[in-house]
Amino acid sequence: MKALLVCEYREGQLLETTYELMTFADQLGAEKAAILIGDEESVPQMDGTVYLAEAAGCGEYNPAVHKQVVLAAIEKEKPDYIILSHSSYGWDLAPRLAAALKIGQVTEIVGIVEDGFEAGCCNAKMRRAVTPSTSQAVLTVQAGAFAAATPQGAPAVERIDISADTQGVVFKGYEPAEKKEVDLARAEVIVSAGRGIGKKDNIPVIAELAKVMGGELGASRPVVDAGWVDHSRQVGTTGQTVAPKLYVACGVSGAIQHLAGMKKSDFVVAINKDKDAPIGEVADVLVVADVMQFVPALTEALQK
Amino acid sequence: MKLLVCIKQVPDMESRFRPAADGLWFDESDLAWRMNEYDEYAVEQAVQLKEQLGKEPELTVLSIGPDRVVEALKKALAMGGDRAVHIQDNAAHLKDPWQIASMISRYAGDKGFDLIFTGMQSQDRGSAQVGVLVAEMLRIASATTLVDFNYADGLIQGKRELEGGVKGLVELQLPALVTCQLGLNTPRYPTLPNIMKAKRKPIETIAADELLSEGALAPATKFYAPERKAGGMVLEGDLSGMVEKLVGVLKEKTAVLR
């Protein structure tokens, strides 16, 4: 069985998620090759072949061009699986490959099960097993679901030169992340507010618990989108990735993007009235309670 | 200009999900249904574009599913859509993204839509495949995960949400398809007069069989609850008892509380 890993590269750098794809391919028992649209210095450390196309000529991400380049590598390698991260890059590119080859696609894979691939669904509350019925398939792997492999080995590098039409989508560059009001990556304790706190007026109650615990206030995406808390406090793949000693999730349901951003926390306490909320999957302690009743009581107890 | 918005009706995500008898998807009994959250942003963006262009564009909303999805279509009409298309399919939940996309593209194929909006994914299945597949099948440009959308003179300037707060700036020429991310805009609530007006807007029904010619390429074989973290403790019941217990656990198991 052969796997072609599609490396992820942004702003001149190979992204670490590439090494998660290696672990996933190893667990499948697949022989690995990779395709990088980047530069020679960023070629991943691995055994096997890495097909290299220069990003300088292909654009860091022009979908039609990247599709052509990856299809060229697929043509050479003839893999059983074409594997990408389930990221803004992967979920944009993967369906283009699947459509071009008319092959099955499984997205947001969190595990390998007996009869196929395990994918999250229902906002990460449930799982499905999905089995491609085509001999080749495109797979995208959830960030953080597989530990990154240790970089080792030296690949044979084979160059791919492509001149492709951009077909209507032009990549114009990047807009950097907003300046951070707070660096959550350094916090030892993070107390996060989720949609379950109900309204903006309740933020100070969560912030007070964070203060009493000597930590920082964090938030999940809906709370940030609603404008209750500044974006710099957002925990998750589109916010900050954190690894505190203690993470307290208050009314956070635990969408998969949030879990991917906080699952490296040493100890996780979740307070949620929904016992089935996916945050319970990663919680060391799940407190089944109304968050606006429990948090003030906890704060008061800690102040004593 | 002709606009199409593809929407899905999904259960409230606060629901308890149980596998249905066939073990392939959830049991639908006792679920409350609503428009997929991402699709609300798609509808809103299309309506805003219509308003920007002086109501010249015709805005069609489309949904695939059993009769209940008409409720979601009516909401989209009340938000500002002109007409709706219901692809009637009681077995939509058993179709894979390839089949769903092929039905949409077959419908849209000869209609000459200039711009198609979808949510970036559904909240229930979450495959994030259908939008791009539709665009590829129609051979039009597409961009995913938009958090900013501007249109002028046949050109879309958008911002894609990437990881870590970074955004990717893209330009697309029509015809095109975009998938919408949370935070793109603020979806409006339909007003009562608009709800009343929507009742008079046409809803066309098409049987799924008329559009479906593709088999599944990646069917689901099982639907189940995830395994919980081994050894995770669950506290339930009396408030002060839970507080006392949690403080004890935090003092014992973590070094952060002295």
Coordinates of C-alpha atoms in Angstrom, one line a residue:
Chain A
M1 CA 0.0 0.0 0.0
K2 CA 1.4 3.4 -0.9
A3 CA 0.6 6.8 0.5
L4 CA 1.3 10.2 -1.0
L5 CA 1.5 12.9 1.7
V6 CA 0.8 16.4 0.6
C7 CA 3.1 18.6 2.7
E8 CA 1.8 21.9 4.0
Y9 CA 3.9 25.0 3.5
R10 CA 3.2 28.6 4.3
E11 CA 5.1 31.8 4.3
G12 CA 8.3 30.0 3.4
Q13 CA 8.1 27.3 6.0
L14 CA 7.1 23.6 6.1
L15 CA 4.3 23.2 8.7
E16 CA 4.7 20.7 11.4
T17 CA 1.4 19.0 10.5
T18 CA 3.3 17.3 7.7
Y19 CA 4.9 15.1 10.4
E20 CA 1.4 14.1 11.7
L21 CA 0.6 12.8 8.2
M22 CA 3.7 10.5 8.5
T23 CA 2.4 9.0 11.7
F24 CA -1.0 8.4 10.1
A25 CA 0.6 6.8 7.1
D26 CA 2.7 4.6 9.3
Q27 CA -0.4 3.5 11.2
L28 CA -2.0 2.5 7.9
G29 CA 1.2 0.5 7.2
A30 CA 1.7 2.4 4.0
E31 CA 4.9 3.1 2.1
K32 CA 5.4 6.9 2.1
A33 CA 6.2 9.4 -0.5
A34 CA 5.5 13.2 -0.3
I35 CA 4.8 16.2 -2.5
L36 CA 6.0 19.6 -1.3
I37 CA 5.2 22.8 -3.1
G38 CA 7.8 24.9 -1.4
D39 CA 11.5 25.2 -1.5
E40 CA 14.5 22.8 -1.2
E41 CA 15.4 23.9 2.4
S42 CA 11.9 22.9 3.5
V43 CA 11.9 19.3 2.2
P44 CA 10.7 17.1 5.1
Q45 CA 13.1 14.7 6.8
M46 CA 11.8 11.3 5.8
D47 CA 12.8 8.2 3.8
G48 CA 11.4 7.6 0.3
T49 CA 10.8 10.2 -2.4
V50 CA 9.8 13.8 -2.0
Y51 CA 8.4 15.4 -5.2
L52 CA 9.4 19.1 -5.1
A53 CA 7.8 21.9 -7.0
E54 CA 9.1 25.4 -6.3
A55 CA 6.5 27.6 -4.6
A56 CA 8.2 30.6 -6.3
G57 CA 6.8 29.3 -9.6
C58 CA 3.5 27.8 -8.4
G59 CA 2.4 30.3 -5.8
E60 CA 2.1 29.5 -2.1
Y61 CA -1.4 28.6 -2.7
N62 CA -3.1 28.9 -6.1
P63 CA -5.6 26.1 -6.0
A64 CA -5.7 25.2 -9.7
V65 CA -1.9 25.2 -9.9
H66 CA -1.5 23.1 -6.7
K67 CA -4.1 20.7 -8.1
Q68 CA -2.1 20.2 -11.3
V69 CA 1.2 19.7 -9.4
V70 CA -0.3 17.2 -7.0
L71 CA -2.0 15.3 -9.8
A72 CA 1.4 15.1 -11.6
A73 CA 2.9 13.6 -8.4
I74 CA 0.0 11.1 -8.2
E75 CA 0.6 10.1 -11.8
K76 CA 4.2 9.3 -11.0
E77 CA 3.7 7.7 -7.7
K78 CA 0.3 5.9 -8.2
P79 CA -0.6 5.9 -4.5
D80 CA -3.5 4.2 -2.9
Y81 CA -4.1 7.1 -0.6
I82 CA -3.4 10.8 -1.1
I83 CA -3.2 12.3 2.4
L84 CA -3.6 16.0 3.5
S85 CA -4.1 17.8 6.8
H86 CA -7.7 18.8 7.5
S87 CA -6.7 22.4 7.4
S88 CA -7.6 25.5 5.4
Y89 CA -5.1 24.1 2.8
G90 CA -6.2 20.5 2.9
W91 CA -10.0 21.0 2.9
D92 CA -9.6 23.5 0.0
L93 CA -7.4 21.3 -2.1
A94 CA -8.6 17.8 -1.3
P95 CA -12.0 18.0 -3.1
R96 CA -10.3 19.4 -6.2
L97 CA -8.1 16.2 -6.3
A98 CA -11.0 13.9 -5.6
A99 CA -13.1 15.6 -8.4
A100 CA -10.3 15.4 -10.9
L101 CA -9.7 11.7 -10.3
K102 CA -13.3 10.9 -9.5
I103 CA -12.3 9.1 -6.3
G104 CA -13.7 8.8 -2.8
Q105 CA -12.8 11.3 -0.1
V106 CA -12.8 11.0 3.6
T107 CA -12.3 14.2 5.6
E108 CA -11.5 15.1 9.2
I109 CA -10.1 11.6 10.0
V110 CA -9.5 11.1 13.7
G111 CA -8.7 7.4 13.7
I112 CA -8.4 4.2 11.8
V113 CA -11.1 1.6 12.4
E114 CA -11.6 -1.9 11.2
D115 CA -13.8 -1.1 8.3
G116 CA -12.4 2.2 7.2
F117 CA -11.6 5.6 8.6
E118 CA -13.1 7.3 11.7
A119 CA -14.3 10.8 11.1
G120 CA -15.9 13.3 13.5
C121 CA -19.5 14.5 12.9
C122 CA -22.3 16.3 14.7
N123 CA -19.9 19.0 15.9
A124 CA -17.5 16.3 17.2
K125 CA -20.2 14.8 19.4
M126 CA -20.4 11.6 17.3
R127 CA -18.2 9.5 15.0
R128 CA -18.7 7.8 11.6
A129 CA -16.8 5.0 10.0
V130 CA -16.3 5.8 6.3
T131 CA -15.0 3.4 3.7
P132 CA -14.0 4.6 0.2
S133 CA -15.3 2.4 -2.5
T134 CA -12.7 3.5 -5.0
S135 CA -9.3 1.9 -5.3
Q136 CA -7.6 5.3 -4.7
A137 CA -8.9 7.8 -2.1
V138 CA -8.2 11.3 -0.8
L139 CA -8.0 11.6 3.0
T140 CA -7.7 14.6 5.2
V141 CA -6.5 14.1 8.8
Q142 CA -7.7 16.2 11.8
A143 CA -4.9 18.3 13.2
G144 CA -3.6 16.9 16.5
A145 CA -5.4 13.5 16.1
F146 CA -2.1 11.8 15.3
A147 CA 1.2 12.8 17.1
A148 CA 3.8 14.3 14.9
A149 CA 6.6 11.8 13.8
T150 CA 10.2 12.6 14.7
P151 CA 11.8 14.2 11.7
Q152 CA 14.4 11.7 10.4
G153 CA 15.8 10.3 7.2
A154 CA 16.9 11.9 3.9
P155 CA 14.5 11.6 1.0
A156 CA 15.4 11.4 -2.7
V157 CA 14.2 14.7 -4.2
E158 CA 12.5 14.6 -7.6
R159 CA 11.5 17.9 -9.1
I160 CA 8.2 18.6 -10.8
D161 CA 8.0 21.5 -13.1
I162 CA 4.5 22.8 -14.0
S163 CA 3.2 25.8 -15.8
A164 CA -0.5 25.8 -15.2
D165 CA -3.4 28.2 -15.7
T166 CA -4.6 29.8 -12.5
Q167 CA -8.2 29.3 -13.6
G168 CA -9.8 32.3 -12.0
V169 CA -8.5 32.2 -8.4
V170 CA -5.5 34.4 -7.7
F171 CA -3.7 34.3 -4.4
K172 CA -2.8 37.8 -3.4
G173 CA -0.8 37.2 -0.2
Y174 CA -1.3 37.0 3.5
E175 CA -2.8 39.2 6.1
P176 CA -0.9 38.6 9.4
A177 CA -2.6 37.7 12.6
E178 CA -3.8 40.6 14.7
K179 CA -1.3 41.7 17.4
K180 CA -1.9 39.6 20.5
E181 CA -3.3 41.3 23.6
V182 CA -2.3 38.3 25.5
D183 CA 0.0 35.3 24.8
L184 CA -2.0 32.4 26.0
A185 CA 0.7 30.0 24.9
R186 CA 2.7 31.0 28.0
A187 CA -0.2 30.9 30.5
E188 CA -0.1 28.1 33.2
V189 CA -3.8 28.4 33.8
I190 CA -6.4 29.2 31.3
V191 CA -10.1 29.6 32.1
S192 CA -12.1 29.7 28.9
A193 CA -15.6 31.0 28.2
G194 CA -17.8 29.2 25.7
R195 CA -21.2 29.9 24.2
G196 CA -22.8 28.1 27.2
I197 CA -22.2 31.1 29.5
G198 CA -25.2 32.6 27.7
K199 CA -24.3 36.3 27.3
K200 CA -21.6 38.9 27.3
D201 CA -22.5 40.2 30.7
N202 CA -21.3 36.9 32.1
I203 CA -17.7 37.3 30.9
P204 CA -16.6 39.0 34.1
V205 CA -17.7 36.0 36.1
I206 CA -15.4 33.7 34.1
A207 CA -12.6 36.4 34.1
E208 CA -12.9 36.5 38.0
L209 CA -12.3 32.7 38.2
A210 CA -9.3 33.1 35.9
K211 CA -8.0 35.8 38.2
V212 CA -8.5 33.8 41.4
M213 CA -6.7 30.9 39.8
G214 CA -3.8 33.1 38.7
G215 CA -4.5 32.5 35.1
E216 CA -5.7 34.1 31.9
L217 CA -9.2 34.3 30.3
G218 CA -9.6 32.3 27.1
A219 CA -12.6 31.9 24.9
S220 CA -14.0 29.6 22.2
R221 CA -14.8 30.8 18.7
P222 CA -18.5 31.6 19.1
V223 CA -17.7 33.9 22.0
V224 CA -15.1 35.7 20.0
D225 CA -17.3 35.9 16.8
A226 CA -20.1 37.4 19.0
G227 CA -17.7 40.1 20.1
W228 CA -17.8 39.2 23.8
V229 CA -14.0 38.7 24.0
D230 CA -11.1 39.9 21.9
H231 CA -9.8 37.5 19.2
S232 CA -6.4 37.4 20.8
R233 CA -8.0 35.2 23.6
Q234 CA -9.4 32.6 21.2
V235 CA -8.3 29.1 21.8
G236 CA -8.3 26.7 18.8
T237 CA -6.9 26.2 15.4
T238 CA -7.9 29.6 14.1
G239 CA -6.9 31.2 17.4
Q240 CA -4.0 30.2 19.7
T241 CA -2.8 26.7 20.4
V242 CA -2.2 26.3 24.2
A243 CA -0.7 23.9 26.6
P244 CA -1.3 25.1 30.1
K245 CA -1.0 23.1 33.3
L246 CA -4.7 23.6 34.0
Y247 CA -7.4 24.3 31.5
V248 CA -10.9 25.1 32.7
A249 CA -13.5 25.1 30.0
C250 CA -16.7 26.9 31.1
G251 CA -19.7 26.3 28.8
V252 CA -17.4 25.2 26.0
S253 CA -19.0 22.4 23.9
G254 CA -15.7 21.3 22.5
A255 CA -15.9 21.7 18.7
I256 CA -13.0 19.8 17.1
Q257 CA -11.1 23.0 16.2
H258 CA -11.2 24.0 19.9
L259 CA -10.1 20.6 21.1
A260 CA -7.2 20.6 18.6
G261 CA -6.1 23.9 20.2
M262 CA -6.2 22.8 23.8
K263 CA -5.7 19.1 24.0
K264 CA -2.1 19.4 25.1
S265 CA -3.2 20.9 28.4
D266 CA -1.9 18.8 31.4
F267 CA -5.2 18.8 33.3
V268 CA -8.6 19.7 31.9
V269 CA -11.7 20.6 33.9
A270 CA -14.9 21.0 31.9
I271 CA -18.1 22.6 33.3
N272 CA -21.1 21.9 31.1
K273 CA -24.7 21.1 31.7
D274 CA -24.6 18.7 28.6
K275 CA -23.0 15.5 29.8
D276 CA -22.5 14.4 26.1
A277 CA -20.6 17.5 25.1
P278 CA -17.5 16.5 23.2
I279 CA -15.3 18.5 25.7
G280 CA -16.0 15.5 28.0
E281 CA -13.8 13.4 25.8
V282 CA -10.7 15.3 26.8
A283 CA -11.7 16.3 30.3
D284 CA -10.0 14.9 33.4
V285 CA -13.0 16.2 35.4
L286 CA -16.4 16.9 33.8
V287 CA -18.6 18.9 36.1
V288 CA -22.2 18.5 35.0
A289 CA -23.8 21.8 36.1
D290 CA -25.1 25.2 35.0
V291 CA -21.9 27.1 34.4
M292 CA -23.3 30.4 35.8
Q293 CA -24.2 28.7 39.0
F294 CA -21.1 26.6 39.4
V295 CA -18.4 29.1 38.5
P296 CA -19.3 31.8 41.1
A297 CA -19.5 29.1 43.8
L298 CA -16.1 27.7 42.8
T299 CA -14.6 31.2 42.7
E300 CA -15.9 31.9 46.2
A301 CA -14.5 28.6 47.5
L302 CA -11.1 29.3 46.1
Q303 CA -11.1 32.8 47.6
K304 CA -11.5 31.4 51.1
Chain B
M1 CA -26.9 38.3 -12.3
K2 CA -28.0 34.9 -11.0
L3 CA -27.1 33.8 -7.5
L4 CA -27.6 30.4 -5.9
V5 CA -27.2 29.6 -2.3
C6 CA -27.1 25.9 -1.2
I7 CA -28.3 25.3 2.3
K8 CA -28.8 22.3 4.6
Q9 CA -31.1 21.7 7.4
V10 CA -29.4 20.1 10.4
P11 CA -30.4 19.2 14.0
D12 CA -29.7 21.5 16.9
M13 CA -26.2 20.6 17.9
E14 CA -27.2 20.7 21.6
S15 CA -29.3 17.6 20.9
R16 CA -28.5 14.1 22.1
F17 CA -27.6 11.9 19.2
R18 CA -28.4 8.3 19.1
P19 CA -27.7 5.9 16.2
A20 CA -30.8 5.0 14.1
A21 CA -31.8 1.4 13.7
D22 CA -29.6 1.0 10.6
G23 CA -26.6 2.2 12.5
L24 CA -25.5 4.5 9.7
W25 CA -26.8 7.9 10.9
F26 CA -28.7 9.4 13.8
D27 CA -32.2 8.6 14.9
E28 CA -34.3 11.7 13.9
S29 CA -37.0 11.4 16.5
D30 CA -37.1 14.2 19.1
L31 CA -34.7 16.4 17.2
A32 CA -35.3 20.1 16.6
W33 CA -34.2 21.3 13.1
R34 CA -32.6 24.5 12.0
M35 CA -30.6 26.0 9.1
N36 CA -27.0 24.9 9.2
E37 CA -25.2 27.8 10.9
Y38 CA -22.5 28.2 8.2
D39 CA -25.3 28.4 5.6
E40 CA -26.9 31.3 7.4
Y41 CA -23.8 33.3 6.6
A42 CA -24.0 32.2 3.0
V43 CA -27.6 33.3 2.7
E44 CA -26.8 36.6 4.4
Q45 CA -23.9 37.3 2.1
A46 CA -26.0 36.6 -1.0
V47 CA -28.7 38.9 0.2
Q48 CA -26.2 41.6 1.0
L49 CA -24.8 41.3 -2.5
K50 CA -28.3 41.5 -4.0
E51 CA -28.9 44.7 -1.9
Q52 CA -25.6 46.1 -3.1
L53 CA -26.5 45.6 -6.7
G54 CA -29.9 47.2 -6.3
K55 CA -32.0 44.1 -6.2
E56 CA -31.1 43.3 -9.8
P57 CA -29.8 39.7 -9.1
E58 CA -32.2 36.8 -8.8
L59 CA -31.4 34.8 -5.7
T60 CA -32.3 31.1 -5.7
V61 CA -31.9 28.9 -2.5
L62 CA -31.6 25.2 -2.8
S63 CA -31.8 22.4 -0.3
I64 CA -31.8 18.6 -0.6
G65 CA -33.7 16.4 1.9
P66 CA -37.1 15.3 3.1
D67 CA -40.1 17.6 3.3
R68 CA -39.0 19.1 6.6
V69 CA -36.2 21.0 4.8
V70 CA -38.8 23.3 3.3
E71 CA -38.8 25.1 6.7
A72 CA -35.1 26.0 6.2
L73 CA -35.9 27.2 2.6
K74 CA -38.7 29.4 3.9
K75 CA -36.4 31.0 6.4
A76 CA -33.9 31.7 3.6
L77 CA -36.7 33.2 1.5
A78 CA -37.7 35.3 4.5
M79 CA -34.1 36.5 4.8
G80 CA -34.3 37.8 1.2
G81 CA -34.2 34.9 -1.3
D82 CA -36.4 35.2 -4.4
R83 CA -37.2 31.6 -5.1
A84 CA -36.5 28.1 -3.7
V85 CA -35.7 24.7 -5.1
H86 CA -36.4 21.7 -2.9
I87 CA -34.7 18.5 -4.2
Q88 CA -37.0 16.0 -2.5
D89 CA -34.9 13.1 -1.1
N90 CA -35.9 11.1 2.0
A91 CA -32.6 9.3 1.8
A92 CA -30.3 12.3 1.5
H93 CA -28.6 11.4 4.8
L94 CA -27.3 8.1 3.2
K95 CA -25.7 9.8 0.2
D96 CA -22.1 10.8 0.3
P97 CA -20.7 14.3 -0.5
W98 CA -19.9 13.2 -4.1
Q99 CA -23.6 12.3 -4.7
I100 CA -24.9 15.4 -3.1
A101 CA -22.5 17.6 -5.1
S102 CA -23.4 15.8 -8.3
M103 CA -27.1 16.5 -7.8
I104 CA -26.5 20.2 -7.1
S105 CA -24.2 20.5 -10.1
R106 CA -26.7 18.6 -12.4
Y107 CA -29.4 21.1 -11.3
A108 CA -27.2 24.1 -11.7
G109 CA -25.5 23.0 -14.9
D110 CA -27.7 24.7 -17.4
K111 CA -29.0 27.6 -15.3
G112 CA -26.1 29.9 -15.7
F113 CA -25.5 30.9 -12.1
D114 CA -22.9 33.6 -11.8
L115 CA -22.1 33.1 -8.2
I116 CA -22.9 30.2 -5.8
F117 CA -22.6 30.4 -2.1
T118 CA -22.5 27.5 0.4
G119 CA -21.5 27.1 4.0
M120 CA -17.9 25.9 4.5
Q121 CA -19.3 22.7 6.0
S122 CA -22.5 21.3 7.6
Q123 CA -22.6 21.0 11.3
D124 CA -23.8 17.4 11.3
R125 CA -21.7 15.7 8.7
G126 CA -18.9 18.3 8.5
S127 CA -17.2 16.9 5.4
A128 CA -16.4 20.3 4.0
Q129 CA -16.4 18.7 0.5
V130 CA -19.7 19.6 -1.2
G131 CA -19.0 23.3 -2.1
V132 CA -15.7 22.7 -3.8
L133 CA -16.9 19.5 -5.5
V134 CA -19.9 21.4 -7.0
A135 CA -17.5 24.1 -8.3
E136 CA -15.1 21.5 -9.8
M137 CA -18.0 19.6 -11.4
L138 CA -19.2 22.9 -12.9
R139 CA -15.6 23.9 -13.8
I140 CA -15.8 27.2 -12.1
A141 CA -13.4 28.9 -9.7
S142 CA -13.9 28.5 -6.0
A143 CA -12.5 29.6 -2.7
T144 CA -13.3 28.2 0.8
T145 CA -13.6 29.5 4.3
L146 CA -14.3 33.1 3.5
V147 CA -14.4 35.6 6.4
D148 CA -14.5 38.7 4.2
F149 CA -16.3 39.2 0.9
N150 CA -16.3 42.1 -1.5
Y151 CA -17.7 42.2 -5.0
A152 CA -17.2 44.8 -7.8
D153 CA -17.2 44.6 -11.6
G154 CA -17.2 40.8 -11.9
L155 CA -14.4 40.4 -9.4
I156 CA -14.6 38.9 -5.9
Q157 CA -12.0 40.0 -3.4
G158 CA -12.1 37.7 -0.4
K159 CA -10.2 36.8 2.7
R160 CA -9.9 33.1 3.6
E161 CA -9.4 32.2 7.3
L162 CA -6.2 30.2 7.7
E163 CA -4.8 28.9 11.0
G164 CA -3.5 30.9 13.9
G165 CA -5.3 34.2 13.0
V166 CA -3.7 34.5 9.6
K167 CA -5.8 35.3 6.5
G168 CA -5.2 34.5 2.9
L169 CA -6.2 37.2 0.4
V170 CA -7.8 35.8 -2.8
E171 CA -9.4 37.2 -6.0
L172 CA -11.9 35.3 -8.1
Q173 CA -13.6 36.1 -11.4
L174 CA -17.1 35.1 -12.0
P175 CA -18.6 32.6 -12.4
A176 CA -17.4 31.4 -9.0
L177 CA -18.4 29.5 -5.9
V178 CA -17.4 30.6 -2.4
T179 CA -17.9 28.7 0.9
C180 CA -18.7 30.8 4.0
Q181 CA -17.1 30.6 7.4
L182 CA -18.6 31.8 10.7
G183 CA -18.0 35.4 11.3
L184 CA -18.3 36.5 7.6
N185 CA -21.2 38.8 8.5
T186 CA -24.1 39.0 10.9
P187 CA -27.0 36.9 9.6
R188 CA -30.3 38.8 9.9
Y189 CA -33.4 37.6 11.6
P190 CA -36.3 37.4 9.2
T191 CA -38.9 40.1 10.1
L192 CA -42.5 39.3 10.4
P193 CA -43.5 41.2 7.2
N194 CA -40.7 39.3 5.3
I195 CA -41.9 36.0 6.7
M196 CA -45.3 36.8 5.4
K197 CA -43.9 37.9 2.0
A198 CA -41.9 34.7 1.8
K199 CA -45.1 32.6 1.9
R200 CA -45.9 33.9 -1.6
K201 CA -42.5 33.1 -3.1
P202 CA -42.3 30.0 -5.3
I203 CA -40.8 26.7 -4.1
E204 CA -40.1 24.3 -6.9
T205 CA -39.9 20.6 -6.0
I206 CA -37.7 18.2 -8.0
A207 CA -37.4 14.5 -7.2
A208 CA -33.8 13.4 -6.3
D209 CA -34.0 10.6 -8.8
E210 CA -34.3 13.1 -11.7
L211 CA -30.9 14.5 -10.8
L212 CA -28.9 11.6 -9.3
S213 CA -26.8 9.5 -11.7
E214 CA -23.8 8.9 -9.5
G215 CA -23.0 6.1 -7.0
A216 CA -21.4 6.8 -3.6
L217 CA -17.6 6.9 -3.6
A218 CA -17.1 7.0 0.1
P219 CA -20.2 5.6 2.0
A220 CA -20.4 5.6 5.8
T221 CA -20.6 2.2 7.3
K222 CA -21.2 3.0 11.0
F223 CA -22.4 5.8 13.2
Y224 CA -21.5 5.8 16.9
A225 CA -20.5 7.8 20.0
P226 CA -16.8 8.4 20.6
E227 CA -14.9 6.8 23.4
R228 CA -14.5 9.0 26.5
K229 CA -11.1 9.8 28.0
A230 CA -10.2 6.8 30.2
G231 CA -10.3 7.7 33.8
G232 CA -12.1 11.0 33.4
M233 CA -14.1 11.9 36.5
V234 CA -17.7 13.0 36.2
L235 CA -19.2 15.2 39.0
E236 CA -22.9 15.5 39.2
G237 CA -25.5 16.5 41.7
D238 CA -25.4 18.9 44.6
L239 CA -23.6 22.2 43.9
S240 CA -21.6 22.7 47.1
G241 CA -20.6 19.0 47.1
M242 CA -19.2 19.3 43.5
V243 CA -17.3 22.5 44.4
E244 CA -15.7 20.9 47.4
K245 CA -14.8 17.8 45.4
L246 CA -13.3 19.8 42.5
V247 CA -11.2 21.9 44.8
G248 CA -9.9 18.7 46.4
V249 CA -9.0 17.2 43.0
L250 CA -7.3 20.4 41.8
K251 CA -5.2 20.6 45.0
E252 CA -4.3 16.9 44.7
K253 CA -3.7 16.6 41.0
T254 CA -2.4 19.9 39.9
A255 CA 0.4 22.1 41.1
V256 CA -1.3 25.4 40.2
L257 CA -3.5 25.8 43.3
R258 CA -1.7 26.2 46.6

